PDB file of C-alpha atoms in Angstrom:
ATOM      1  CA  UNK A  25     -23.656  52.794 -85.153  1.00  0.00           C
ATOM      2  CA  UNK A  26     -22.558  51.683 -81.866  1.00  0.00           C
ATOM      3  CA  UNK A  27     -20.654  48.720 -81.812  1.00  0.00           C
ATOM      4  CA  UNK A  28     -19.431  50.041 -85.198  1.00  0.00           C
ATOM      5  CA  UNK A  29     -17.975  53.086 -83.118  1.00  0.00           C
ATOM      6  CA  UNK A  30     -16.468  50.478 -79.927  1.00  0.00           C
ATOM      7  CA  UNK A  31     -14.896  48.604 -82.419  1.00  0.00           C
ATOM      8  CA  UNK A  32     -12.947  51.257 -83.237  1.00  0.00           C
ATOM      9  CA  UNK A  33     -11.119  52.857 -81.323  1.00  0.00           C
ATOM     10  CA  UNK A  34      -9.524  55.885 -81.514  1.00  0.00           C
ATOM     11  CA  UNK A  35      -5.738  56.722 -80.205  1.00  0.00           C
ATOM     12  CA  UNK A  36      -7.769  59.251 -77.192  1.00  0.00           C
ATOM     13  CA  UNK A  37      -9.670  56.634 -75.741  1.00  0.00           C
ATOM     14  CA  UNK A  38      -6.449  54.897 -75.758  1.00  0.00           C
ATOM     15  CA  UNK A  39      -4.836  57.785 -74.487  1.00  0.00           C
ATOM     16  CA  UNK A  40      -7.862  58.080 -71.839  1.00  0.00           C
ATOM     17  CA  UNK A  41      -7.624  54.546 -70.294  1.00  0.00           C
ATOM     18  CA  UNK A  42      -4.066  54.555 -69.099  1.00  0.00           C
ATOM     19  CA  UNK A  43      -4.630  57.576 -67.816  1.00  0.00           C
ATOM     20  CA  UNK A  44      -7.484  56.458 -65.711  1.00  0.00           C
ATOM     21  CA  UNK A  45      -5.978  52.884 -64.863  1.00  0.00           C
ATOM     22  CA  UNK A  46      -2.776  55.465 -63.411  1.00  0.00           C
ATOM     23  CA  UNK A  47      -4.925  57.520 -61.365  1.00  0.00           C
ATOM     24  CA  UNK A  48      -6.879  54.337 -60.027  1.00  0.00           C
ATOM     25  CA  UNK A  49      -4.029  52.093 -59.006  1.00  0.00           C
ATOM     26  CA  UNK A  50      -3.318  53.353 -56.122  1.00  0.00           C
ATOM     27  CA  UNK A  51      -6.893  53.065 -54.910  1.00  0.00           C
ATOM     28  CA  UNK A  52      -6.315  49.374 -55.756  1.00  0.00           C
ATOM     29  CA  UNK A  53      -3.419  49.081 -53.317  1.00  0.00           C
ATOM     30  CA  UNK A  54      -5.655  51.459 -50.639  1.00  0.00           C
ATOM     31  CA  UNK A  55      -7.755  49.051 -50.385  1.00  0.00           C
ATOM     32  CA  UNK A  56      -5.711  45.778 -50.547  1.00  0.00           C
ATOM     33  CA  UNK A  57      -3.826  46.898 -47.251  1.00  0.00           C
ATOM     34  CA  UNK A  58      -6.686  47.612 -45.726  1.00  0.00           C
ATOM     35  CA  UNK A  59      -8.517  43.675 -46.502  1.00  0.00           C
ATOM     36  CA  UNK A  60      -5.138  42.884 -45.144  1.00  0.00           C
ATOM     37  CA  UNK A  61      -6.166  39.678 -43.311  1.00  0.00           C
ATOM     38  CA  UNK A  62      -2.782  39.159 -40.722  1.00  0.00           C
ATOM     39  CA  UNK A  63      -2.267  42.876 -39.406  1.00  0.00           C
ATOM     40  CA  UNK A  64      -4.660  45.622 -41.293  1.00  0.00           C
ATOM     41  CA  UNK A  65      -5.307  47.311 -38.111  1.00  0.00           C
ATOM     42  CA  UNK A  66      -6.667  50.988 -37.415  1.00  0.00           C
ATOM     43  CA  UNK A  67      -3.654  53.239 -36.963  1.00  0.00           C
ATOM     44  CA  UNK A  68      -2.772  52.614 -41.198  1.00  0.00           C
ATOM     45  CA  UNK A  69      -6.637  54.409 -41.903  1.00  0.00           C
ATOM     46  CA  UNK A  70      -5.454  58.179 -41.615  1.00  0.00           C
ATOM     47  CA  UNK A  71      -2.115  57.601 -43.087  1.00  0.00           C
ATOM     48  CA  UNK A  72      -3.795  55.820 -46.145  1.00  0.00           C
ATOM     49  CA  UNK A  73      -6.681  58.537 -46.490  1.00  0.00           C
ATOM     50  CA  UNK A  74      -3.567  61.107 -46.219  1.00  0.00           C
ATOM     51  CA  UNK A  75      -1.685  59.312 -49.228  1.00  0.00           C
ATOM     52  CA  UNK A  76      -5.346  59.231 -50.720  1.00  0.00           C
ATOM     53  CA  UNK A  77      -5.651  63.137 -50.104  1.00  0.00           C
ATOM     54  CA  UNK A  78      -2.240  64.117 -51.815  1.00  0.00           C
ATOM     55  CA  UNK A  79      -2.528  61.443 -54.748  1.00  0.00           C
ATOM     56  CA  UNK A  80      -6.063  63.283 -55.764  1.00  0.00           C
ATOM     57  CA  UNK A  81      -5.301  66.892 -55.278  1.00  0.00           C
ATOM     58  CA  UNK A  82      -5.938  68.201 -59.009  1.00  0.00           C
ATOM     59  CA  UNK A  83      -2.900  69.662 -60.334  1.00  0.00           C
ATOM     60  CA  UNK A  84      -2.387  72.427 -63.507  1.00  0.00           C
ATOM     61  CA  UNK A  85      -0.739  69.437 -65.429  1.00  0.00           C
ATOM     62  CA  UNK A  86      -3.156  67.968 -65.378  1.00  0.00           C
ATOM     63  CA  UNK A  87      -6.251  66.912 -68.310  1.00  0.00           C
ATOM     64  CA  UNK A  88      -9.580  67.258 -68.077  1.00  0.00           C
ATOM     65  CA  UNK A  89     -10.703  63.842 -68.201  1.00  0.00           C
ATOM     66  CA  UNK A  90      -8.163  62.692 -64.786  1.00  0.00           C
ATOM     67  CA  UNK A  91      -9.417  65.969 -63.169  1.00  0.00           C
ATOM     68  CA  UNK A  92     -13.004  64.832 -63.480  1.00  0.00           C
ATOM     69  CA  UNK A  93     -11.618  61.588 -62.113  1.00  0.00           C
ATOM     70  CA  UNK A  94      -9.804  62.938 -58.735  1.00  0.00           C
ATOM     71  CA  UNK A  95     -12.994  66.236 -58.266  1.00  0.00           C
ATOM     72  CA  UNK A  96     -15.229  62.671 -58.375  1.00  0.00           C
ATOM     73  CA  UNK A  97     -13.370  60.778 -56.141  1.00  0.00           C
ATOM     74  CA  UNK A  98     -12.418  62.822 -53.640  1.00  0.00           C
ATOM     75  CA  UNK A  99     -15.436  63.949 -53.415  1.00  0.00           C
ATOM     76  CA  UNK A 100     -16.706  60.699 -51.768  1.00  0.00           C
ATOM     77  CA  UNK A 101     -13.797  59.130 -50.158  1.00  0.00           C
ATOM     78  CA  UNK A 102     -13.111  63.257 -48.432  1.00  0.00           C
ATOM     79  CA  UNK A 103     -17.216  62.175 -46.466  1.00  0.00           C
ATOM     80  CA  UNK A 104     -15.623  59.366 -44.409  1.00  0.00           C
ATOM     81  CA  UNK A 105     -14.533  59.365 -40.799  1.00  0.00           C
ATOM     82  CA  UNK A 106     -15.937  63.214 -40.390  1.00  0.00           C
ATOM     83  CA  UNK A 107     -17.399  61.981 -37.179  1.00  0.00           C
ATOM     84  CA  UNK A 108     -15.465  63.849 -34.608  1.00  0.00           C
ATOM     85  CA  UNK A 109     -15.561  60.989 -31.692  1.00  0.00           C
ATOM     86  CA  UNK A 110     -14.343  58.524 -34.759  1.00  0.00           C
ATOM     87  CA  UNK A 111     -11.579  60.881 -36.119  1.00  0.00           C
ATOM     88  CA  UNK A 112     -10.052  60.930 -32.829  1.00  0.00           C
ATOM     89  CA  UNK A 113      -9.744  57.427 -32.702  1.00  0.00           C
ATOM     90  CA  UNK A 114      -8.791  56.955 -34.766  1.00  0.00           C
ATOM     91  CA  UNK A 115      -5.810  59.633 -34.102  1.00  0.00           C
ATOM     92  CA  UNK A 116      -5.146  57.861 -31.363  1.00  0.00           C
ATOM     93  CA  UNK A 117      -4.526  54.534 -32.724  1.00  0.00           C
ATOM     94  CA  UNK A 118      -2.686  56.223 -35.486  1.00  0.00           C
ATOM     95  CA  UNK A 119       0.044  57.581 -32.845  1.00  0.00           C
ATOM     96  CA  UNK A 120       0.478  53.942 -30.705  1.00  0.00           C
ATOM     97  CA  UNK A 121       0.606  52.705 -34.676  1.00  0.00           C
ATOM     98  CA  UNK A 122       5.116  53.066 -34.500  1.00  0.00           C
ATOM     99  CA  UNK A 123       5.186  53.112 -38.313  1.00  0.00           C
ATOM    100  CA  UNK A 124       2.594  56.257 -38.681  1.00  0.00           C
ATOM    101  CA  UNK A 125       3.244  57.919 -34.636  1.00  0.00           C
ATOM    102  CA  UNK A 126       5.113  60.990 -36.122  1.00  0.00           C
ATOM    103  CA  UNK A 127       1.868  61.295 -38.515  1.00  0.00           C
ATOM    104  CA  UNK A 128      -0.355  63.440 -35.276  1.00  0.00           C
ATOM    105  CA  UNK A 129      -0.370  66.499 -33.937  1.00  0.00           C
ATOM    106  CA  UNK A 130       0.765  67.125 -30.054  1.00  0.00           C
ATOM    107  CA  UNK A 131      -3.475  67.504 -28.856  1.00  0.00           C
ATOM    108  CA  UNK A 132      -2.947  63.330 -29.956  1.00  0.00           C
ATOM    109  CA  UNK A 133      -0.326  62.506 -27.357  1.00  0.00           C
ATOM    110  CA  UNK A 134      -2.713  64.855 -24.596  1.00  0.00           C
ATOM    111  CA  UNK A 135      -5.367  62.542 -25.447  1.00  0.00           C
ATOM    112  CA  UNK A 136      -3.734  59.619 -24.427  1.00  0.00           C
ATOM    113  CA  UNK A 137      -1.570  60.786 -21.917  1.00  0.00           C
ATOM    114  CA  UNK A 138      -5.404  61.608 -20.188  1.00  0.00           C
ATOM    115  CA  UNK A 139      -6.551  58.521 -20.927  1.00  0.00           C
ATOM    116  CA  UNK A 140      -3.933  56.851 -19.345  1.00  0.00           C
ATOM    117  CA  UNK A 141      -4.298  58.744 -16.301  1.00  0.00           C
ATOM    118  CA  UNK A 142      -7.934  57.999 -15.492  1.00  0.00           C
ATOM    119  CA  UNK A 143      -7.705  54.397 -16.567  1.00  0.00           C
ATOM    120  CA  UNK A 144      -4.681  53.960 -14.096  1.00  0.00           C
ATOM    121  CA  UNK A 145      -6.786  55.592 -11.709  1.00  0.00           C
ATOM    122  CA  UNK A 146      -9.986  53.503 -11.825  1.00  0.00           C
ATOM    123  CA  UNK A 147      -7.181  50.828 -11.804  1.00  0.00           C
ATOM    124  CA  UNK A 148      -5.635  51.691  -8.741  1.00  0.00           C
ATOM    125  CA  UNK A 149      -9.312  52.430  -7.018  1.00  0.00           C
ATOM    126  CA  UNK A 150     -10.134  49.246  -8.072  1.00  0.00           C
ATOM    127  CA  UNK A 151      -7.515  47.653  -6.358  1.00  0.00           C
ATOM    128  CA  UNK A 152      -7.860  49.382  -3.229  1.00  0.00           C
ATOM    129  CA  UNK A 153     -11.872  48.719  -2.671  1.00  0.00           C
ATOM    130  CA  UNK A 154      -9.892  44.755  -3.197  1.00  0.00           C
ATOM    131  CA  UNK A 155      -7.721  44.734  -1.009  1.00  0.00           C
ATOM    132  CA  UNK A 156      -9.979  46.382   1.644  1.00  0.00           C
ATOM    133  CA  UNK A 157     -12.673  43.186   0.445  1.00  0.00           C
ATOM    134  CA  UNK A 158      -9.946  41.177   1.497  1.00  0.00           C
ATOM    135  CA  UNK A 159      -9.551  42.896   4.247  1.00  0.00           C
ATOM    136  CA  UNK A 160     -12.894  43.098   5.481  1.00  0.00           C
ATOM    137  CA  UNK A 161     -12.895  39.029   4.783  1.00  0.00           C
ATOM    138  CA  UNK A 162      -9.926  38.103   6.759  1.00  0.00           C
ATOM    139  CA  UNK A 163     -11.265  39.829   9.615  1.00  0.00           C
ATOM    140  CA  UNK A 164     -14.833  38.622   9.598  1.00  0.00           C
ATOM    141  CA  UNK A 165     -12.668  34.768   9.228  1.00  0.00           C
ATOM    142  CA  UNK A 166     -11.137  36.127  11.763  1.00  0.00           C
ATOM    143  CA  UNK A 167     -14.197  36.814  14.845  1.00  0.00           C
ATOM    144  CA  UNK A 168     -15.174  32.783  13.073  1.00  0.00           C
ATOM    145  CA  UNK A 169     -11.703  30.988  14.061  1.00  0.00           C
ATOM    146  CA  UNK A 170     -11.518  32.845  17.742  1.00  0.00           C
ATOM    147  CA  UNK A 171     -11.379  29.247  19.282  1.00  0.00           C
ATOM    148  CA  UNK A 172      -8.117  28.642  17.118  1.00  0.00           C
ATOM    149  CA  UNK A 173      -5.009  28.103  18.697  1.00  0.00           C
ATOM    150  CA  UNK A 174      -2.155  30.389  18.262  1.00  0.00           C
ATOM    151  CA  UNK A 175      -0.369  27.667  17.485  1.00  0.00           C
ATOM    152  CA  UNK A 176      -2.858  26.956  13.636  1.00  0.00           C
ATOM    153  CA  UNK A 177      -1.923  31.177  13.505  1.00  0.00           C
ATOM    154  CA  UNK A 178       1.083  30.704  13.183  1.00  0.00           C
ATOM    155  CA  UNK A 179       1.429  28.304  10.472  1.00  0.00           C
ATOM    156  CA  UNK A 180      -0.665  30.256   8.651  1.00  0.00           C
ATOM    157  CA  UNK A 181       1.046  33.647   8.656  1.00  0.00           C
ATOM    158  CA  UNK A 182       3.936  31.357   7.885  1.00  0.00           C
ATOM    159  CA  UNK A 183       2.654  30.393   4.871  1.00  0.00           C
ATOM    160  CA  UNK A 184       1.210  33.253   3.563  1.00  0.00           C
ATOM    161  CA  UNK A 185       4.400  35.165   3.683  1.00  0.00           C
ATOM    162  CA  UNK A 186       8.223  34.509   2.016  1.00  0.00           C
ATOM    163  CA  UNK A 187      10.924  33.486   4.173  1.00  0.00           C
ATOM    164  CA  UNK A 188      13.118  36.268   4.204  1.00  0.00           C
ATOM    165  CA  UNK A 189      17.058  35.555   4.274  1.00  0.00           C
ATOM    166  CA  UNK A 190      18.992  36.249   6.809  1.00  0.00           C
ATOM    167  CA  UNK A 191      20.610  38.975   4.599  1.00  0.00           C
ATOM    168  CA  UNK A 192      17.281  39.786   3.994  1.00  0.00           C
ATOM    169  CA  UNK A 193      16.399  39.634   7.251  1.00  0.00           C
ATOM    170  CA  UNK A 194      18.753  41.712   8.964  1.00  0.00           C
ATOM    171  CA  UNK A 195      18.612  44.601   6.259  1.00  0.00           C
ATOM    172  CA  UNK A 196      14.081  44.654   6.356  1.00  0.00           C
ATOM    173  CA  UNK A 197      14.246  47.930   7.539  1.00  0.00           C
ATOM    174  CA  UNK A 198      16.151  49.951   5.012  1.00  0.00           C
ATOM    175  CA  UNK A 199      14.928  47.620   1.859  1.00  0.00           C
ATOM    176  CA  UNK A 200      11.720  49.338   3.247  1.00  0.00           C
ATOM    177  CA  UNK A 201      12.989  52.865   2.811  1.00  0.00           C
ATOM    178  CA  UNK A 202      14.231  52.273  -0.827  1.00  0.00           C
ATOM    179  CA  UNK A 203      10.745  50.264  -1.902  1.00  0.00           C
ATOM    180  CA  UNK A 204       8.922  53.904  -0.115  1.00  0.00           C
ATOM    181  CA  UNK A 205      11.769  55.809  -2.099  1.00  0.00           C
ATOM    182  CA  UNK A 206      11.107  54.227  -5.608  1.00  0.00           C
ATOM    183  CA  UNK A 207       6.963  54.556  -5.521  1.00  0.00           C
ATOM    184  CA  UNK A 208       7.355  57.953  -4.054  1.00  0.00           C
ATOM    185  CA  UNK A 209       9.993  59.196  -6.958  1.00  0.00           C
ATOM    186  CA  UNK A 210       7.922  59.524  -9.389  1.00  0.00           C
ATOM    187  CA  UNK A 211       3.740  59.966  -9.550  1.00  0.00           C
ATOM    188  CA  UNK A 212       1.053  57.991 -11.996  1.00  0.00           C
ATOM    189  CA  UNK A 213       1.547  61.468 -13.554  1.00  0.00           C
ATOM    190  CA  UNK A 214       5.311  61.618 -14.585  1.00  0.00           C
ATOM    191  CA  UNK A 215       5.812  58.346 -15.535  1.00  0.00           C
ATOM    192  CA  UNK A 216       3.195  58.226 -17.891  1.00  0.00           C
ATOM    193  CA  UNK A 217       4.704  61.604 -19.250  1.00  0.00           C
ATOM    194  CA  UNK A 218       8.057  59.488 -19.640  1.00  0.00           C
ATOM    195  CA  UNK A 219       6.592  56.417 -21.288  1.00  0.00           C
ATOM    196  CA  UNK A 220       5.467  58.749 -23.903  1.00  0.00           C
ATOM    197  CA  UNK A 221       8.607  60.998 -24.627  1.00  0.00           C
ATOM    198  CA  UNK A 222      10.396  58.301 -24.883  1.00  0.00           C
ATOM    199  CA  UNK A 223       7.726  56.129 -27.195  1.00  0.00           C
ATOM    200  CA  UNK A 224       8.087  59.686 -29.422  1.00  0.00           C
ATOM    201  CA  UNK A 225      11.553  59.176 -29.088  1.00  0.00           C
ATOM    202  CA  UNK A 226      12.313  55.847 -30.764  1.00  0.00           C
ATOM    203  CA  UNK A 227      12.487  56.305 -34.550  1.00  0.00           C
ATOM    204  CA  UNK A 228       9.199  55.279 -37.029  1.00  0.00           C
ATOM    205  CA  UNK A 229       9.607  51.317 -37.957  1.00  0.00           C
ATOM    206  CA  UNK A 230       9.044  50.360 -41.232  1.00  0.00           C
ATOM    207  CA  UNK A 231       5.336  49.475 -42.761  1.00  0.00           C
ATOM    208  CA  UNK A 232       6.199  46.028 -42.979  1.00  0.00           C
ATOM    209  CA  UNK A 233       6.802  45.478 -38.998  1.00  0.00           C
ATOM    210  CA  UNK A 234       3.722  43.983 -37.024  1.00  0.00           C
ATOM    211  CA  UNK A 235       2.617  47.073 -34.688  1.00  0.00           C
ATOM    212  CA  UNK A 236       1.189  44.668 -32.242  1.00  0.00           C
ATOM    213  CA  UNK A 237       4.678  42.477 -32.137  1.00  0.00           C
ATOM    214  CA  UNK A 238       6.631  45.355 -31.870  1.00  0.00           C
ATOM    215  CA  UNK A 239       4.551  46.232 -28.919  1.00  0.00           C
ATOM    216  CA  UNK A 240       4.900  43.209 -27.158  1.00  0.00           C
ATOM    217  CA  UNK A 241       8.356  43.427 -27.576  1.00  0.00           C
ATOM    218  CA  UNK A 242       8.254  46.645 -26.087  1.00  0.00           C
ATOM    219  CA  UNK A 243       6.010  45.613 -23.170  1.00  0.00           C
ATOM    220  CA  UNK A 244       8.654  45.422 -20.077  1.00  0.00           C
ATOM    221  CA  UNK A 245       9.760  48.981 -21.171  1.00  0.00           C
ATOM    222  CA  UNK A 246       6.512  50.898 -22.049  1.00  0.00           C
ATOM    223  CA  UNK A 247       4.064  48.579 -19.382  1.00  0.00           C
ATOM    224  CA  UNK A 248       1.605  51.113 -20.210  1.00  0.00           C
ATOM    225  CA  UNK A 249       1.673  52.497 -23.335  1.00  0.00           C
ATOM    226  CA  UNK A 250       1.988  49.039 -24.178  1.00  0.00           C
ATOM    227  CA  UNK A 251      -1.433  47.742 -23.219  1.00  0.00           C
ATOM    228  CA  UNK A 252      -3.149  51.093 -24.439  1.00  0.00           C
ATOM    229  CA  UNK A 253      -1.495  50.082 -27.851  1.00  0.00           C
ATOM    230  CA  UNK A 254      -3.327  46.478 -27.565  1.00  0.00           C
ATOM    231  CA  UNK A 255      -6.712  48.389 -27.126  1.00  0.00           C
ATOM    232  CA  UNK A 256      -6.794  50.324 -29.720  1.00  0.00           C
ATOM    233  CA  UNK A 257      -4.446  48.509 -32.425  1.00  0.00           C
ATOM    234  CA  UNK A 258      -7.465  45.233 -31.687  1.00  0.00           C
ATOM    235  CA  UNK A 259      -8.988  46.879 -34.181  1.00  0.00           C
ATOM    236  CA  UNK A 260      -9.206  46.651 -37.390  1.00  0.00           C
ATOM    237  CA  UNK A 261      -9.288  48.752 -40.472  1.00  0.00           C
ATOM    238  CA  UNK A 262     -11.897  46.964 -42.269  1.00  0.00           C
ATOM    239  CA  UNK A 263     -14.941  44.584 -41.552  1.00  0.00           C
ATOM    240  CA  UNK A 264     -13.161  42.090 -45.158  1.00  0.00           C
ATOM    241  CA  UNK A 265     -11.023  39.895 -42.879  1.00  0.00           C
ATOM    242  CA  UNK A 266     -14.733  39.361 -40.669  1.00  0.00           C
ATOM    243  CA  UNK A 267     -16.811  39.446 -44.161  1.00  0.00           C
ATOM    244  CA  UNK A 268     -14.041  36.734 -45.002  1.00  0.00           C
ATOM    245  CA  UNK A 269     -14.774  34.641 -42.142  1.00  0.00           C
ATOM    246  CA  UNK A 270     -18.604  34.894 -42.421  1.00  0.00           C
ATOM    247  CA  UNK A 271     -17.938  33.697 -45.900  1.00  0.00           C
ATOM    248  CA  UNK A 272     -16.405  30.210 -44.309  1.00  0.00           C
ATOM    249  CA  UNK A 273     -18.721  29.674 -42.425  1.00  0.00           C
ATOM    250  CA  UNK A 274     -21.231  29.398 -45.166  1.00  0.00           C
ATOM    251  CA  UNK A 275     -18.479  27.386 -46.681  1.00  0.00           C
ATOM    252  CA  UNK A 276     -18.757  24.493 -44.512  1.00  0.00           C
ATOM    253  CA  UNK A 277     -21.993  24.193 -43.587  1.00  0.00           C
ATOM    254  CA  UNK A 278     -23.574  23.422 -46.584  1.00  0.00           C
ATOM    255  CA  UNK A 279     -26.446  21.478 -47.384  1.00  0.00           C
ATOM    256  CA  UNK A 280     -24.223  18.677 -48.071  1.00  0.00           C
ATOM    257  CA  UNK A 281     -22.992  19.511 -44.540  1.00  0.00           C
ATOM    258  CA  UNK A 282     -26.348  20.570 -42.014  1.00  0.00           C
ATOM    259  CA  UNK A 283     -25.887  17.826 -39.463  1.00  0.00           C
ATOM    260  CA  UNK A 284     -22.800  19.074 -38.287  1.00  0.00           C
ATOM    261  CA  UNK A 285     -23.153  20.005 -34.928  1.00  0.00           C
ATOM    262  CA  UNK A 286     -21.853  24.187 -33.652  1.00  0.00           C
ATOM    263  CA  UNK A 287     -18.881  22.893 -31.957  1.00  0.00           C
ATOM    264  CA  UNK A 288     -17.621  20.515 -34.990  1.00  0.00           C
ATOM    265  CA  UNK A 289     -18.408  23.544 -37.414  1.00  0.00           C
ATOM    266  CA  UNK A 290     -16.261  26.276 -35.389  1.00  0.00           C
ATOM    267  CA  UNK A 291     -13.157  23.960 -35.476  1.00  0.00           C
ATOM    268  CA  UNK A 292     -13.689  23.365 -38.883  1.00  0.00           C
ATOM    269  CA  UNK A 293     -13.401  27.128 -39.278  1.00  0.00           C
ATOM    270  CA  UNK A 294     -11.021  28.191 -36.736  1.00  0.00           C
ATOM    271  CA  UNK A 295      -8.277  25.418 -39.007  1.00  0.00           C
ATOM    272  CA  UNK A 296      -9.699  26.533 -42.054  1.00  0.00           C
ATOM    273  CA  UNK A 297      -8.950  30.919 -40.691  1.00  0.00           C
ATOM    274  CA  UNK A 298      -5.441  29.762 -38.962  1.00  0.00           C
ATOM    275  CA  UNK A 299      -3.667  27.075 -40.550  1.00  0.00           C
TER     276      UNK A 299
END
């Protein structure tokens, strides 16, 4: 009887099949987006999730069959990315994606500014410590080289310091004052704020633009944000590309090719995934 029923599909069955395809098509498209090979960065996860939430929201026009599907699908998707630290990380990645930067709130930009200030302070501290160590080494080396001649010391200093032109030598004091004034014009915090405001003021780009390439081209105008963006956007949206690489490794290192050396296997996998 079951076989007989399946052989005689009703109009209602066809109608439900059409509704199912219409409801689930966006889920298939979203899966393809985050599973792409080239540029599936984490900045697109929350915007895609927002699209899905809007699509799977039940409306009065939906049939009972469609409402059931939407409730089931969104009931599962709504449980994803609920950890606060992961959610904040995704929000910051979305803000640094030039395609979706308008989809986050002001609190996200505040967190990014604080992170930049902390990161640059640590870098400056590291540079200061390195300079102190270098000075200490130079001082120690100077103590060991007390017996060297004055001519050798003069030659070493001449080698270390670039020779100034006649004009630079004439206006050395003025140039030094200009450098000091430029350094003190903006504090680190003000520079970060200025970069963030400049970035937020730029129009959003098309979704076809590669965000990593976009930041590479903008690295001269926004160096601090560009460095931070590359740290976020290097994270893939899903594990699918890496799983494909593992599958490629399994196809390359087979029983028939078990004598491949590790270096040769690595070269074959790199050629397969990048050529």
